[in-house]
mmCIF file of C-alpha atoms in Angstrom:
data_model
loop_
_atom_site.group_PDB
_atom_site.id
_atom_site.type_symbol
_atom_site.label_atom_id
_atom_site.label_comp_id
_atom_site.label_asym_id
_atom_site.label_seq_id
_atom_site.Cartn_x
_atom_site.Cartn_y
_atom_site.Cartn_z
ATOM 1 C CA UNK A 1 -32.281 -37.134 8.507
ATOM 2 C CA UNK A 2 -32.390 -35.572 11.674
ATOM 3 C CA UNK A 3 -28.879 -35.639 14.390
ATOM 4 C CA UNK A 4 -28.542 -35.884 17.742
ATOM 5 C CA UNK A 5 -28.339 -31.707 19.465
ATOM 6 C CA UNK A 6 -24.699 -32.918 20.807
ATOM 7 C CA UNK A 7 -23.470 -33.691 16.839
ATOM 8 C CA UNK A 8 -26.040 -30.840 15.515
ATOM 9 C CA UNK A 9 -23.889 -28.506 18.291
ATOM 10 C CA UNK A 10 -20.746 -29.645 16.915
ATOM 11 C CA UNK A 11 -21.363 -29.178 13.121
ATOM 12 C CA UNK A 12 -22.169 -25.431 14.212
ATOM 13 C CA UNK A 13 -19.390 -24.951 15.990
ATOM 14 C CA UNK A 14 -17.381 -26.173 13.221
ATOM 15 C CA UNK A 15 -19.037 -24.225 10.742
ATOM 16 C CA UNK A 16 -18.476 -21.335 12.220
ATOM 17 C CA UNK A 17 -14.694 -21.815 12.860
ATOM 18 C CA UNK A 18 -14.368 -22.259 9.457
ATOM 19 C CA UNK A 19 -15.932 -19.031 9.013
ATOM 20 C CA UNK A 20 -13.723 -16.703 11.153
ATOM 21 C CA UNK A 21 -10.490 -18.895 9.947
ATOM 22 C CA UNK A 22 -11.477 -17.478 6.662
ATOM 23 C CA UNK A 23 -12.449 -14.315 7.148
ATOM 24 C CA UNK A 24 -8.974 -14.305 9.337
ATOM 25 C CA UNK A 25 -6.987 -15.361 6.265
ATOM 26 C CA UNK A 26 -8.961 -13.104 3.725
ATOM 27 C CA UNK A 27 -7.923 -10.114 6.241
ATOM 28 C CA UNK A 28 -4.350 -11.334 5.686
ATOM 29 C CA UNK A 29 -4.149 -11.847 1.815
ATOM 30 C CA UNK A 30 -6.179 -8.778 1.099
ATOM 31 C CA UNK A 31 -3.128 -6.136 1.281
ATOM 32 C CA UNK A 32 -5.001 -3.997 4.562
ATOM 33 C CA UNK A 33 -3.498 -2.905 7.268
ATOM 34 C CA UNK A 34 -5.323 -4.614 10.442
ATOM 35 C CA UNK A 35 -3.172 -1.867 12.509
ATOM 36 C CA UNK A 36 -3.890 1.594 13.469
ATOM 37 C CA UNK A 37 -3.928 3.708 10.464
ATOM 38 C CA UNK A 38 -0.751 6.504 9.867
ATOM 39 C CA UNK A 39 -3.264 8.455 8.274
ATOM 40 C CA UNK A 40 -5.211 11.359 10.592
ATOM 41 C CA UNK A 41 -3.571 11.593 13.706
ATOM 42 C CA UNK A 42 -1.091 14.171 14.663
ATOM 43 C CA UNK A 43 2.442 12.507 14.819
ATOM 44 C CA UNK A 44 5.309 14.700 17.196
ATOM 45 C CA UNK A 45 8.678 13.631 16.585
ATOM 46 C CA UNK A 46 10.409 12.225 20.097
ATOM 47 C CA UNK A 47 13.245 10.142 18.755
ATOM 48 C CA UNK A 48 16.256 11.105 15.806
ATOM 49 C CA UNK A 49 17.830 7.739 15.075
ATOM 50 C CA UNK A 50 18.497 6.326 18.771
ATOM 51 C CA UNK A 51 18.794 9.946 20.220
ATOM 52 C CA UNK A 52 15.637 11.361 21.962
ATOM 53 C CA UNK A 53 14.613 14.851 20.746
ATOM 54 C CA UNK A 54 14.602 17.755 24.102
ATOM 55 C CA UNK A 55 11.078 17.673 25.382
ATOM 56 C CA UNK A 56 9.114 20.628 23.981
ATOM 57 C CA UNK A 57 9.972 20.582 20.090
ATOM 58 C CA UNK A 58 8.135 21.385 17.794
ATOM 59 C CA UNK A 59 8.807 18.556 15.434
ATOM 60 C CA UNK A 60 5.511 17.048 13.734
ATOM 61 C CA UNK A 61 3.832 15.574 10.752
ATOM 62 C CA UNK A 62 0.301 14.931 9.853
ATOM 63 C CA UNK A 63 -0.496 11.993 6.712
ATOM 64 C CA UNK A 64 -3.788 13.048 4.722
ATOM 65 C CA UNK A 65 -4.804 10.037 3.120
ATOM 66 C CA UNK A 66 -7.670 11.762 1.186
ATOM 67 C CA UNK A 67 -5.023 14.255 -0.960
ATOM 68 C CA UNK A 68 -1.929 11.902 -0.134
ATOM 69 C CA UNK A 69 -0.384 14.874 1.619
ATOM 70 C CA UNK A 70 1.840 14.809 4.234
ATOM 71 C CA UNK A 71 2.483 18.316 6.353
ATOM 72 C CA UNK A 72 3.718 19.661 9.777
ATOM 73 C CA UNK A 73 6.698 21.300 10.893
ATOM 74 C CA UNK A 74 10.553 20.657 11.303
ATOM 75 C CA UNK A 75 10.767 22.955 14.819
ATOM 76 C CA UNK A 76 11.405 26.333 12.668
ATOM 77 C CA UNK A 77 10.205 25.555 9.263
ATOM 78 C CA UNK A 78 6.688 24.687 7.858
ATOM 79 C CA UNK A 79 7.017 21.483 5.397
ATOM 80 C CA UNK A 80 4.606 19.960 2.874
ATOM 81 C CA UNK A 81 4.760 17.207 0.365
ATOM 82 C CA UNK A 82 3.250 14.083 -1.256
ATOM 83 C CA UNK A 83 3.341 10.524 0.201
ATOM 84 C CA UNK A 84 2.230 7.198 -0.671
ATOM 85 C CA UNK A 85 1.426 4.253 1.661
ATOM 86 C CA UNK A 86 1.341 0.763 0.547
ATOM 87 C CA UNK A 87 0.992 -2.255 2.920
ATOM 88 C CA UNK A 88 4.557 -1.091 5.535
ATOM 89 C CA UNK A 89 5.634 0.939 2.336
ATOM 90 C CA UNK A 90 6.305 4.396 2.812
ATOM 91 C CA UNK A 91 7.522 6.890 0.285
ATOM 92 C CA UNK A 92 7.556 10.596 1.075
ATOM 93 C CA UNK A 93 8.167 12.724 -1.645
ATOM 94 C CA UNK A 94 10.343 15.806 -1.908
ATOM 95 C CA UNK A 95 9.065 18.333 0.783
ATOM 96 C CA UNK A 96 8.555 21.777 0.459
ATOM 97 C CA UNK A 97 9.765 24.221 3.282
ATOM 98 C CA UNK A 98 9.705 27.490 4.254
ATOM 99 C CA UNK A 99 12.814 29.292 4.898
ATOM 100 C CA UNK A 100 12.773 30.778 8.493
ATOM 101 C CA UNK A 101 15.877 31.137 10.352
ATOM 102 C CA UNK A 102 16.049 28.855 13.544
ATOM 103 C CA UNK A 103 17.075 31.482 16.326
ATOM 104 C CA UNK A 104 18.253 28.273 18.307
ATOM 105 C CA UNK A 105 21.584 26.071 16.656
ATOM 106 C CA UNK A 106 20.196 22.620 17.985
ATOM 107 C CA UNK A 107 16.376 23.154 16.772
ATOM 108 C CA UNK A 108 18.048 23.743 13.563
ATOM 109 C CA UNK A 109 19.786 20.911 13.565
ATOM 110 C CA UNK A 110 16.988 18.768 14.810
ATOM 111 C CA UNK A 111 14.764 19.690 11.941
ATOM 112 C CA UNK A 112 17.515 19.166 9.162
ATOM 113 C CA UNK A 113 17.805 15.785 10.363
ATOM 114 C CA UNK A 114 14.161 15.502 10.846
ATOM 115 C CA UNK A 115 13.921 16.467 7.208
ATOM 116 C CA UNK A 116 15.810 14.042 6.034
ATOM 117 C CA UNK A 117 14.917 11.072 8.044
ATOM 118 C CA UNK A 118 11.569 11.943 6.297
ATOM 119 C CA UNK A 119 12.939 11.772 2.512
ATOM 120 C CA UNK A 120 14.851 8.534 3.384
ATOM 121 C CA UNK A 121 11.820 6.908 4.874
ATOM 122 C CA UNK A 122 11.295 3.599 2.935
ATOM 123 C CA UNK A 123 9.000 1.984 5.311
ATOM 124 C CA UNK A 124 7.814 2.360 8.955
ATOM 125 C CA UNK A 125 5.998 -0.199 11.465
ATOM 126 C CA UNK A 126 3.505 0.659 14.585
ATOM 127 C CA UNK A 127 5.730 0.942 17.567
ATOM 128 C CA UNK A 128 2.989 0.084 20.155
ATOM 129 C CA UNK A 129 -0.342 2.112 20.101
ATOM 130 C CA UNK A 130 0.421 5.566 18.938
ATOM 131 C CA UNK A 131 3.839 5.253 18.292
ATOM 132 C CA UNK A 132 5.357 5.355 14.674
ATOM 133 C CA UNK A 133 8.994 4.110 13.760
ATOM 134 C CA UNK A 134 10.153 5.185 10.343
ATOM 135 C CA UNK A 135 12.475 3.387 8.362
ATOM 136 C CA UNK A 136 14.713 3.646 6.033
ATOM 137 C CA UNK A 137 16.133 1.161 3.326
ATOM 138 C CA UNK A 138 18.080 -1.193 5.385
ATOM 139 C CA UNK A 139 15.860 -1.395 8.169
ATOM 140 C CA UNK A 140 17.283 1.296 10.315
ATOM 141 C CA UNK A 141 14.748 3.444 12.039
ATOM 142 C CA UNK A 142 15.704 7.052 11.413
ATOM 143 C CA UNK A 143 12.954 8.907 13.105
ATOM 144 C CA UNK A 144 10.237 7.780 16.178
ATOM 145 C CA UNK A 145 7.225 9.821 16.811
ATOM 146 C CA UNK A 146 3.968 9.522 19.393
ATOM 147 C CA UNK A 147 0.483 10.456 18.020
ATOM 148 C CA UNK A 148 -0.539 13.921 19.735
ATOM 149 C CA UNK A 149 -3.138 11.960 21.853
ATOM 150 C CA UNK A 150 -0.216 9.851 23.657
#
């Protein structure tokens, strides 16, 4: 039974919505991030809580998803640690340091709360593109950084 091209057109047309609806929906149900990945890029800390860090720190963190590492530096101090990433879950686990004195009060204090804004990270969304926001447990974002390319 052959149809008309105009109904032939239309059955293809359908068809293929059908398609990218599901493909959209398998996308959605399948647990992977459709966003920029955490993983690879350099991230520089530019927000504490709702206070903007002084242009020039030093503040930054790198995710390795192959080792599930997570590494960079508080402003004085190197840090290093574990991290897992699940869906907008984000644990980081307890983070080694090294123990260099910060010449400069406020750097100090920047990287102890940098520090800790890290270990109380529960989950974190994508900000716009290159910009993280991590969160804590009650939805409070405790730490905002910009990928090294932005």
């Amino acid at each position: 039974m052959r149809f008309p091209a105009r109904h032939r057109a239309r059955i293809a047309l359908s068809v293929f919505a059908s398609a990218l609806m599901a493909a959209a929906l398998a996308g959605c149900g399948s647990g992977i991030s459709l966003d920029e990945p955490i993983e690879g890029p350099v991230w520089r800390l530019v927000q504490l809580g709702d206070e903007p860090v002084a242009s020039g720190g030093e503040a930054q963190i790198q995710f390795d998803r192959s080792s599930g590492r997570v590494s960079g530096t508080g402003g004085c101090n190197r840090v290093s640690g574990s991290f897992t990433r699940s869906g907008i879950t984000l644990r980081i686990g307890q983070l080694a340091s090294t123990r260099m004195a910060c010449a400069d009060p406020v750097r100090g204090a920047n990287e102890a709360q940098f520090i800790s804004a890290l270990q109380t990270t529960a989950t974190y969304r994508l900000a716009g593109p290159g910009r993280l926001a991590l969160l804590d447990a009650s939805g409070r974002t405790v730490a905002t950084l910009n990928s090294a390319s932005r």
